[in-house]
mmCIF file of C-alpha atoms in Angstrom:
data_model
loop_
_atom_site.group_PDB
_atom_site.id
_atom_site.type_symbol
_atom_site.label_atom_id
_atom_site.label_comp_id
_atom_site.label_asym_id
_atom_site.label_seq_id
_atom_site.Cartn_x
_atom_site.Cartn_y
_atom_site.Cartn_z
ATOM 1 C CA MET Y 18 0.000 0.000 0.000
ATOM 2 C CA GLU Y 19 1.161 3.555 -0.604
ATOM 3 C CA ILE Y 20 0.141 7.184 -0.301
ATOM 4 C CA ASP Y 21 1.372 10.454 -1.785
ATOM 5 C CA LEU Y 22 2.437 12.671 1.125
ATOM 6 C CA GLY Y 23 2.431 15.813 -0.981
ATOM 7 C CA ALA Y 24 6.085 16.486 -0.136
ATOM 8 C CA ASN Y 25 9.253 14.480 0.346
ATOM 9 C CA ALA Y 26 9.564 12.672 3.681
ATOM 10 C CA PHE Y 27 12.994 12.536 5.309
ATOM 11 C CA GLY Y 28 12.092 10.297 8.255
ATOM 12 C CA ILE Y 29 9.537 7.646 9.233
ATOM 13 C CA ASP Y 30 8.858 5.520 12.302
ATOM 14 C CA PHE Y 31 6.229 2.980 13.375
ATOM 15 C CA HIS Y 32 4.337 3.024 16.665
ATOM 16 C CA PRO Y 33 5.757 0.376 19.037
ATOM 17 C CA SER Y 34 2.436 -1.430 19.605
ATOM 18 C CA THR Y 35 -0.360 -0.213 17.278
ATOM 19 C CA ASN Y 36 -0.817 0.207 13.525
ATOM 20 C CA LEU Y 37 0.374 3.794 13.235
ATOM 21 C CA VAL Y 38 3.223 5.210 11.162
ATOM 22 C CA ALA Y 39 4.643 8.736 11.377
ATOM 23 C CA ALA Y 40 6.419 10.694 8.640
ATOM 24 C CA GLY Y 41 8.431 13.909 8.884
ATOM 25 C CA LEU Y 42 8.270 16.066 5.749
ATOM 26 C CA ILE Y 43 10.560 18.528 4.037
ATOM 27 C CA ASP Y 44 8.025 21.317 4.643
ATOM 28 C CA GLY Y 45 8.217 20.860 8.450
ATOM 29 C CA HIS Y 46 4.951 18.937 8.806
ATOM 30 C CA LEU Y 47 4.495 15.743 10.802
ATOM 31 C CA HIS Y 48 1.968 13.243 9.381
ATOM 32 C CA LEU Y 49 0.453 10.335 11.289
ATOM 33 C CA TYR Y 50 -1.241 7.480 9.409
ATOM 34 C CA ARG Y 51 -3.229 4.420 10.439
ATOM 35 C CA TYR Y 52 -2.847 1.247 8.397
ATOM 36 C CA ASP Y 53 -3.964 -2.379 8.213
ATOM 37 C CA SER Y 54 -3.554 -5.198 5.727
ATOM 38 C CA GLU Y 55 -7.121 -4.886 4.435
ATOM 39 C CA SER Y 56 -7.221 -1.193 3.530
ATOM 40 C CA SER Y 57 -5.128 1.763 2.453
ATOM 41 C CA LEU Y 58 -3.273 4.276 4.602
ATOM 42 C CA VAL Y 59 -5.560 6.768 6.352
ATOM 43 C CA ARG Y 60 -4.171 10.032 7.700
ATOM 44 C CA GLU Y 61 -5.008 10.554 11.359
ATOM 45 C CA ARG Y 62 -3.176 13.812 11.947
ATOM 46 C CA LYS Y 63 -1.182 16.582 10.287
ATOM 47 C CA VAL Y 64 0.875 18.916 12.474
ATOM 48 C CA ARG Y 65 3.216 21.784 11.583
ATOM 49 C CA ALA Y 66 6.039 20.715 13.879
ATOM 50 C CA HIS Y 67 8.926 22.831 12.535
ATOM 51 C CA LYS Y 68 9.667 25.990 10.607
ATOM 52 C CA GLU Y 69 12.073 24.118 8.324
ATOM 53 C CA SER Y 70 12.375 20.514 7.140
ATOM 54 C CA CYS Y 71 11.621 17.693 9.569
ATOM 55 C CA ARG Y 72 14.564 15.332 9.127
ATOM 56 C CA ALA Y 73 13.964 12.595 11.696
ATOM 57 C CA VAL Y 74 11.027 11.030 13.580
ATOM 58 C CA ARG Y 75 10.878 8.683 16.587
ATOM 59 C CA PHE Y 76 8.092 7.433 18.849
ATOM 60 C CA ILE Y 77 8.972 7.615 22.557
ATOM 61 C CA ASP Y 78 7.262 6.966 25.914
ATOM 62 C CA ASP Y 79 5.660 3.709 24.729
ATOM 63 C CA GLY Y 80 4.234 5.502 21.727
ATOM 64 C CA GLN Y 81 2.556 8.337 23.618
ATOM 65 C CA ARG Y 82 4.731 10.995 22.020
ATOM 66 C CA ILE Y 83 6.580 11.565 18.756
ATOM 67 C CA VAL Y 84 9.935 13.344 18.808
ATOM 68 C CA THR Y 85 11.032 15.140 15.641
ATOM 69 C CA ALA Y 86 14.287 16.856 14.673
ATOM 70 C CA SER Y 87 14.685 19.649 12.170
ATOM 71 C CA ALA Y 88 16.990 21.669 9.972
ATOM 72 C CA ASP Y 89 15.929 24.666 12.097
ATOM 73 C CA CYS Y 90 18.057 23.182 14.947
ATOM 74 C CA SER Y 91 15.009 22.344 17.065
ATOM 75 C CA ILE Y 92 13.740 19.108 18.607
ATOM 76 C CA VAL Y 93 10.006 18.861 19.308
ATOM 77 C CA ALA Y 94 7.809 16.367 21.185
ATOM 78 C CA THR Y 95 4.218 15.958 19.949
ATOM 79 C CA ASP Y 96 1.384 14.163 21.732
ATOM 80 C CA VAL Y 97 0.098 11.274 19.610
ATOM 81 C CA GLU Y 98 -3.516 11.460 20.849
ATOM 82 C CA THR Y 99 -4.059 15.206 20.564
ATOM 83 C CA GLY Y 100 -1.365 16.403 18.168
ATOM 84 C CA ALA Y 101 -0.417 19.065 20.699
ATOM 85 C CA ASN Y 102 3.145 20.325 20.957
ATOM 86 C CA VAL Y 103 4.110 19.215 24.474
ATOM 87 C CA ALA Y 104 7.814 20.103 24.490
ATOM 88 C CA ARG Y 105 10.098 22.206 22.315
ATOM 89 C CA LEU Y 106 13.791 23.027 22.362
ATOM 90 C CA GLU Y 107 14.533 25.734 19.817
ATOM 91 C CA ASN Y 108 18.327 25.439 20.008
ATOM 92 C CA ALA Y 109 18.927 21.753 20.623
ATOM 93 C CA HIS Y 110 22.042 21.925 18.431
ATOM 94 C CA GLU Y 111 24.139 24.687 16.929
ATOM 95 C CA GLU Y 112 23.596 23.211 13.462
ATOM 96 C CA ALA Y 113 20.714 21.456 11.686
ATOM 97 C CA VAL Y 114 19.700 18.198 13.406
ATOM 98 C CA ASN Y 115 19.973 15.315 10.967
ATOM 99 C CA THR Y 116 19.370 12.072 12.905
ATOM 100 C CA LEU Y 117 17.477 10.713 15.913
ATOM 101 C CA ILE Y 118 17.459 7.261 17.513
ATOM 102 C CA ASN Y 119 15.972 5.704 20.633
ATOM 103 C CA VAL Y 120 18.749 4.689 23.020
ATOM 104 C CA THR Y 121 16.952 3.357 26.107
ATOM 105 C CA GLU Y 122 13.402 3.677 27.402
ATOM 106 C CA THR Y 123 14.293 7.073 28.830
ATOM 107 C CA THR Y 124 16.986 8.391 26.477
ATOM 108 C CA ILE Y 125 17.306 9.381 22.831
ATOM 109 C CA ALA Y 126 20.296 10.490 20.755
ATOM 110 C CA SER Y 127 20.486 13.260 18.158
ATOM 111 C CA GLY Y 128 23.185 14.086 15.616
ATOM 112 C CA ASP Y 129 23.700 17.289 13.662
ATOM 113 C CA ASP Y 130 25.290 18.626 10.485
ATOM 114 C CA LYS Y 131 28.438 19.718 12.339
ATOM 115 C CA GLY Y 132 29.219 16.212 13.628
ATOM 116 C CA CYS Y 133 27.938 16.644 17.181
ATOM 117 C CA VAL Y 134 26.040 13.846 18.961
ATOM 118 C CA LYS Y 135 23.895 14.558 22.030
ATOM 119 C CA ILE Y 136 22.160 12.175 24.426
ATOM 120 C CA TRP Y 137 18.881 13.401 25.936
ATOM 121 C CA ASP Y 138 17.482 12.019 29.189
ATOM 122 C CA THR Y 139 13.703 12.185 28.865
ATOM 123 C CA ARG Y 140 13.182 11.378 32.550
ATOM 124 C CA GLN Y 141 15.500 14.095 33.865
ATOM 125 C CA ARG Y 142 14.457 16.329 30.965
ATOM 126 C CA SER Y 143 18.026 17.287 30.075
ATOM 127 C CA CYS Y 144 20.992 16.693 27.789
ATOM 128 C CA SER Y 145 23.224 14.204 29.605
ATOM 129 C CA HIS Y 146 26.112 13.707 27.143
ATOM 130 C CA GLU Y 147 27.707 15.513 24.229
ATOM 131 C CA PHE Y 148 30.263 13.981 21.855
ATOM 132 C CA ASN Y 149 32.270 15.782 19.187
ATOM 133 C CA ALA Y 150 34.279 13.170 17.306
ATOM 134 C CA HIS Y 151 33.357 14.173 13.752
ATOM 135 C CA GLU Y 152 34.035 17.052 11.393
ATOM 136 C CA ASP Y 153 31.019 16.585 9.117
ATOM 137 C CA TYR Y 154 27.336 15.681 9.425
ATOM 138 C CA ILE Y 155 26.147 12.671 11.428
ATOM 139 C CA SER Y 156 24.583 10.364 8.846
ATOM 140 C CA GLY Y 157 23.527 7.434 11.028
ATOM 141 C CA MET Y 158 23.560 6.078 14.570
ATOM 142 C CA THR Y 159 22.864 2.797 16.326
ATOM 143 C CA PHE Y 160 23.164 1.617 19.925
ATOM 144 C CA ALA Y 161 24.688 -1.449 21.591
ATOM 145 C CA SER Y 162 22.605 -1.779 24.762
ATOM 146 C CA ASP Y 163 24.726 -4.491 26.392
ATOM 147 C CA SER Y 164 27.833 -2.302 26.463
ATOM 148 C CA MET Y 165 26.069 1.101 26.540
ATOM 149 C CA LYS Y 166 27.966 2.273 23.470
ATOM 150 C CA LEU Y 167 26.604 4.398 20.644
ATOM 151 C CA VAL Y 168 28.024 3.935 17.145
ATOM 152 C CA ALA Y 169 27.830 6.886 14.751
ATOM 153 C CA THR Y 170 28.758 7.364 11.102
ATOM 154 C CA SER Y 171 29.617 10.636 9.457
ATOM 155 C CA GLY Y 172 30.088 12.384 6.151
ATOM 156 C CA ASP Y 173 33.738 12.810 7.144
ATOM 157 C CA GLY Y 174 34.250 9.124 6.304
ATOM 158 C CA THR Y 175 34.729 7.807 9.821
ATOM 159 C CA LEU Y 176 32.851 5.711 12.371
ATOM 160 C CA SER Y 177 32.949 6.520 16.084
ATOM 161 C CA VAL Y 178 32.092 4.588 19.255
ATOM 162 C CA CYS Y 179 30.821 6.706 22.155
ATOM 163 C CA ASN Y 180 30.751 5.193 25.649
ATOM 164 C CA LEU Y 181 27.752 6.441 27.628
ATOM 165 C CA ARG Y 182 29.141 5.080 30.907
ATOM 166 C CA THR Y 183 32.386 7.054 30.697
ATOM 167 C CA SER Y 184 31.072 9.939 28.551
ATOM 168 C CA LYS Y 185 34.048 9.495 26.224
ATOM 169 C CA VAL Y 186 34.578 8.814 22.552
ATOM 170 C CA GLN Y 187 36.200 5.434 22.969
ATOM 171 C CA SER Y 188 37.201 4.589 19.416
ATOM 172 C CA GLN Y 189 37.183 5.974 15.906
ATOM 173 C CA SER Y 190 37.944 4.362 12.561
ATOM 174 C CA GLU Y 191 40.529 5.523 10.084
ATOM 175 C CA PHE Y 192 39.191 7.568 7.195
ATOM 176 C CA SER Y 193 37.397 5.487 4.591
ATOM 177 C CA GLU Y 194 37.587 6.322 0.904
ATOM 178 C CA ASP Y 195 34.047 7.676 0.896
ATOM 179 C CA GLU Y 196 31.310 9.130 3.081
ATOM 180 C CA LEU Y 197 29.693 6.712 5.540
ATOM 181 C CA LEU Y 198 25.918 7.091 5.196
ATOM 182 C CA SER Y 199 24.271 4.417 7.358
ATOM 183 C CA VAL Y 200 25.046 1.871 10.085
ATOM 184 C CA VAL Y 201 23.613 -1.229 11.812
ATOM 185 C CA ILE Y 202 24.952 -3.774 14.329
ATOM 186 C CA MET Y 203 24.515 -7.437 13.367
ATOM 187 C CA LYS Y 204 25.696 -10.991 14.109
ATOM 188 C CA ASN Y 205 24.694 -10.708 17.786
ATOM 189 C CA GLY Y 206 26.816 -7.621 18.282
ATOM 190 C CA ARG Y 207 29.946 -8.932 16.601
ATOM 191 C CA LYS Y 208 29.703 -6.994 13.320
ATOM 192 C CA VAL Y 209 29.051 -3.337 12.460
ATOM 193 C CA ILE Y 210 27.842 -2.746 8.899
ATOM 194 C CA CYS Y 211 28.221 0.654 7.211
ATOM 195 C CA GLY Y 212 26.740 1.835 3.919
ATOM 196 C CA THR Y 213 28.848 4.177 1.792
ATOM 197 C CA GLN Y 214 28.391 6.705 -0.954
ATOM 198 C CA ASN Y 215 30.093 4.482 -3.547
ATOM 199 C CA GLY Y 216 27.789 1.541 -2.745
ATOM 200 C CA THR Y 217 30.243 -0.626 -0.814
ATOM 201 C CA LEU Y 218 29.161 -2.148 2.492
ATOM 202 C CA LEU Y 219 31.982 -1.975 5.034
ATOM 203 C CA LEU Y 220 32.014 -4.685 7.726
ATOM 204 C CA TYR Y 221 33.796 -3.940 11.003
ATOM 205 C CA SER Y 222 34.375 -6.477 13.757
ATOM 206 C CA TRP Y 223 33.328 -5.234 17.191
ATOM 207 C CA GLY Y 224 36.368 -3.961 19.061
ATOM 208 C CA PHE Y 225 38.453 -3.667 15.876
ATOM 209 C CA PHE Y 226 37.289 -0.361 14.451
ATOM 210 C CA LYS Y 227 40.473 1.065 12.922
ATOM 211 C CA ASP Y 228 39.762 -0.601 9.588
ATOM 212 C CA CYS Y 229 37.018 -2.781 8.143
ATOM 213 C CA SER Y 230 37.468 -6.566 8.098
ATOM 214 C CA ASP Y 231 35.414 -7.164 4.936
ATOM 215 C CA ARG Y 232 33.782 -5.336 2.020
ATOM 216 C CA PHE Y 233 30.683 -6.163 -0.020
ATOM 217 C CA VAL Y 234 30.657 -4.412 -3.387
ATOM 218 C CA ASP Y 235 27.669 -5.916 -5.241
ATOM 219 C CA LEU Y 236 25.439 -2.873 -4.603
ATOM 220 C CA ALA Y 237 27.941 -0.454 -6.198
ATOM 221 C CA PRO Y 238 27.915 2.075 -7.735
ATOM 222 C CA ASN Y 239 24.608 3.000 -6.075
ATOM 223 C CA SER Y 240 25.100 4.745 -2.727
ATOM 224 C CA VAL Y 241 23.658 2.877 0.264
ATOM 225 C CA ASP Y 242 21.728 5.728 1.849
ATOM 226 C CA THR Y 243 19.952 3.711 4.538
ATOM 227 C CA LEU Y 244 20.247 0.330 6.257
ATOM 228 C CA LEU Y 245 17.602 -1.491 8.283
ATOM 229 C CA LYS Y 246 18.408 -4.623 10.256
ATOM 230 C CA LEU Y 247 15.870 -7.402 9.641
ATOM 231 C CA ASP Y 248 17.572 -10.025 11.823
ATOM 232 C CA GLU Y 249 21.113 -11.010 12.825
ATOM 233 C CA ASP Y 250 21.943 -12.303 9.328
ATOM 234 C CA ARG Y 251 19.932 -10.068 6.971
ATOM 235 C CA VAL Y 252 19.785 -6.340 6.345
ATOM 236 C CA ILE Y 253 17.528 -4.283 4.070
ATOM 237 C CA THR Y 254 19.335 -1.682 1.974
ATOM 238 C CA GLY Y 255 17.918 1.485 0.434
ATOM 239 C CA CYS Y 256 19.970 2.944 -2.405
ATOM 240 C CA ASP Y 257 19.996 6.082 -4.516
ATOM 241 C CA ASN Y 258 18.676 4.129 -7.509
ATOM 242 C CA GLY Y 259 15.410 3.696 -5.582
ATOM 243 C CA ILE Y 260 15.866 -0.057 -5.067
ATOM 244 C CA LEU Y 261 15.196 -1.847 -1.770
ATOM 245 C CA SER Y 262 17.190 -5.075 -1.437
ATOM 246 C CA LEU Y 263 17.472 -7.873 1.086
ATOM 247 C CA VAL Y 264 21.164 -8.563 1.712
ATOM 248 C CA GLY Y 265 22.725 -11.454 3.627
ATOM 249 C CA ILE Y 266 25.751 -10.809 5.812
ATOM 250 C CA LEU Y 267 28.504 -13.450 6.131
ATOM 251 C CA PRO Y 268 28.081 -14.976 3.688
ATOM 252 C CA ASN Y 269 27.644 -11.664 1.871
ATOM 253 C CA ARG Y 270 25.021 -11.848 -0.863
ATOM 254 C CA ILE Y 271 22.076 -10.047 -2.399
ATOM 255 C CA ILE Y 272 19.225 -12.385 -1.495
ATOM 256 C CA GLN Y 273 16.433 -10.661 -3.412
ATOM 257 C CA PRO Y 274 14.942 -7.290 -4.353
ATOM 258 C CA ILE Y 275 12.064 -6.130 -2.149
ATOM 259 C CA GLY Y 276 10.633 -3.154 -3.988
ATOM 260 C CA SER Y 277 11.436 0.213 -5.495
ATOM 261 C CA HIS Y 278 10.714 3.927 -5.658
ATOM 262 C CA ASP Y 279 11.260 6.225 -8.625
ATOM 263 C CA PHE Y 280 13.883 8.251 -6.749
ATOM 264 C CA PRO Y 281 16.582 7.728 -4.062
ATOM 265 C CA ILE Y 282 15.493 6.032 -0.839
ATOM 266 C CA GLU Y 283 15.428 8.314 2.191
ATOM 267 C CA ASP Y 284 14.383 6.173 5.177
ATOM 268 C CA LEU Y 285 13.242 2.662 6.158
ATOM 269 C CA ALA Y 286 11.386 1.321 9.208
ATOM 270 C CA LEU Y 287 9.738 -1.899 10.423
ATOM 271 C CA SER Y 288 6.250 -2.139 11.935
ATOM 272 C CA HIS Y 289 5.857 -3.272 15.535
ATOM 273 C CA ASP Y 290 5.032 -6.834 14.452
ATOM 274 C CA ASN Y 291 7.656 -6.893 11.656
ATOM 275 C CA LYS Y 292 4.880 -7.529 9.125
ATOM 276 C CA PHE Y 293 5.328 -4.290 7.179
ATOM 277 C CA LEU Y 294 8.378 -2.475 5.865
ATOM 278 C CA GLY Y 295 7.915 1.262 5.472
ATOM 279 C CA SER Y 296 9.932 3.248 2.943
ATOM 280 C CA THR Y 297 10.169 6.875 1.862
ATOM 281 C CA ALA Y 298 12.048 8.415 -1.031
ATOM 282 C CA HIS Y 299 12.489 11.642 -2.961
ATOM 283 C CA ASP Y 300 9.236 10.933 -4.818
ATOM 284 C CA SER Y 301 6.978 12.081 -1.930
ATOM 285 C CA MET Y 302 5.586 8.532 -1.576
ATOM 286 C CA LEU Y 303 5.191 6.553 1.646
ATOM 287 C CA LYS Y 304 5.056 2.849 0.811
ATOM 288 C CA LEU Y 305 4.297 -0.099 3.081
ATOM 289 C CA TRP Y 306 5.530 -3.485 1.878
ATOM 290 C CA ASP Y 307 4.081 -6.767 3.177
ATOM 291 C CA LEU Y 308 7.294 -8.500 4.233
ATOM 292 C CA GLU Y 309 5.627 -11.816 5.026
ATOM 293 C CA GLU Y 310 4.484 -12.098 1.432
ATOM 294 C CA ILE Y 311 7.676 -10.746 -0.150
ATOM 295 C CA LEU Y 312 10.095 -12.834 1.888
ATOM 296 C CA GLN Y 313 8.215 -16.103 1.624
ATOM 297 C CA GLY Y 314 10.711 -18.656 0.437
ATOM 298 C CA SER Y 315 13.639 -16.207 0.433
ATOM 299 C CA ASN Y 316 15.641 -18.367 2.836
ATOM 300 C CA GLY Y 317 15.992 -20.939 0.119
ATOM 301 C CA LYS Y 318 17.484 -18.509 -2.392
ATOM 302 C CA SER Y 319 21.243 -18.494 -2.682
ATOM 303 C CA GLY Y 320 21.667 -15.062 -4.252
ATOM 304 C CA ASN Y 321 25.048 -13.735 -5.332
ATOM 305 C CA THR Y 322 27.741 -14.491 -2.793
ATOM 306 C CA SER Y 323 30.645 -12.087 -2.369
ATOM 307 C CA GLY Y 324 33.343 -11.502 0.222
ATOM 308 C CA ALA Y 325 33.847 -13.763 3.234
ATOM 309 C CA ALA Y 326 32.182 -17.167 3.056
ATOM 310 C CA GLU Y 327 31.586 -17.409 6.771
ATOM 311 C CA ASP Y 328 31.481 -15.283 9.897
ATOM 312 C CA SER Y 329 35.078 -14.820 10.953
ATOM 313 C CA ASP Y 330 36.590 -12.485 13.540
ATOM 314 C CA SER Y 331 40.208 -13.183 12.684
ATOM 315 C CA ASP Y 332 41.157 -9.499 12.678
ATOM 316 C CA ASN Y 333 44.732 -8.737 13.648
ATOM 317 C CA ASP Y 334 44.711 -4.968 13.903
ATOM 318 C CA GLY Y 335 44.570 -5.041 17.696
ATOM 319 C CA MET Y 336 41.750 -4.273 20.100
ATOM 320 C CA ASP Y 337 41.179 -0.534 20.071
ATOM 321 C CA LEU Y 338 38.083 -0.214 22.227
ATOM 322 C CA ASP Y 339 39.067 -0.567 25.869
ATOM 323 C CA ASP Y 340 42.851 -0.311 26.024
ATOM 324 C CA GLY Y 341 43.245 3.383 26.590
ATOM 325 C CA PRO Y 342 41.942 6.877 25.871
ATOM 326 C CA PHE Y 343 40.581 7.634 22.429
ATOM 327 C CA LYS Y 344 42.890 9.484 20.066
ATOM 328 C CA SER Y 345 41.355 11.048 16.999
ATOM 329 C CA SER Y 346 42.717 10.052 13.605
ATOM 330 C CA LYS Y 347 42.209 13.615 12.397
ATOM 331 C CA GLY Y 348 45.334 15.316 13.745
ATOM 332 C CA ASN Y 349 43.635 17.577 16.308
ATOM 333 C CA LYS Y 350 42.140 15.602 19.149
ATOM 334 C CA LYS Y 351 38.513 16.380 19.897
ATOM 335 C CA LYS Y 352 37.320 16.125 23.474
ATOM 336 C CA THR Y 353 33.875 15.407 24.851
ATOM 337 C CA LYS Y 354 32.343 18.599 26.221
ATOM 338 C CA SER Y 355 31.413 18.712 29.866
ATOM 339 C CA ARG Y 356 27.734 19.236 30.610
ATOM 340 C CA SER Y 357 28.713 22.142 32.865
ATOM 341 C CA ASN Y 358 29.881 24.037 29.776
ATOM 342 C CA LEU Y 359 26.632 23.635 27.858
ATOM 343 C CA PRO Y 360 24.246 26.554 27.472
ATOM 344 C CA ALA Y 361 21.350 26.604 29.909
ATOM 345 C CA SER Y 362 18.822 26.403 27.072
ATOM 346 C CA THR Y 363 19.626 22.700 26.557
ATOM 347 C CA ASP Y 364 18.652 21.732 30.094
ATOM 348 C CA ASN Y 365 14.898 21.725 29.783
ATOM 349 C CA PHE Y 366 14.056 19.876 26.576
ATOM 350 C CA PHE Y 367 11.310 17.639 27.961
ATOM 351 C CA ALA Y 368 9.794 20.232 30.259
ATOM 352 C CA ASP Y 369 6.100 20.535 29.454
ATOM 353 C CA LEU Y 370 5.073 23.733 27.739
#
């Protein structure tokens, strides 16, 4: 099923327990749609959340609120039931906010166009951490809950690992040949997969982040703009040719195409029951794909195998995660800012209006 949003959507997210999907649009509007397998998408709500483009969307508080981030540097919380603006931080970042992810039940992370990552505590209603490891925009983030480490990718061509327990940037990769655009953690936490502008998937082994341990090139030359983890062995890729593909990791192979848009893919998300895949692109369309139907029998397909034939962690570049303080690969070392040095305006994000 699909619907024309009337404008390009930069971010989408599904409600954690009911059949609702939210989309953040280039014109600053937030749309909320109800869906089911028997009918089309029905718009429940339209809210002008931001003055400029809404770049990222996440449900929080068990789906009671939607948090959005914008090019106008603001982060806004909207009530799902009423559509009311319940919290607003006009200057969440110094630059446009590009990404949002849920970290824990009470924290979210945001990344901006300058390379800054912030962690927001929704319970204490404050910014608890700030990391400045990158020199260009934050393109993607993911979180390893067992070790409390956030992994971020950037347009500067590097990957960073931020430790929320120590409030330090614990590791950073060497520069890759191209921009890193997306990231997921797979293989039960042992592999970090990054999508790049030239279409190569870079595979890093956990704890060995200086250089990738494997490369998968079969998606090239189409940039891998977004990655969505389906399970520990399969990832869904969204590329600038508009194609959605199911890709196996170790062994590396394109298992099957899933669907397509007419323009580059912008964002992907899974419904709460993993039945539907949501996709947005530069064609202003929101599409929901029935994964159960599409993937039926896909496990029996061999696809095109490339790269390593099996899951191996035989890296020999040395553990770089826990053996000492982080040193930037960029010449000038960047330090994590202390919360005491942050402007007072960032201390009351989740305060009710």
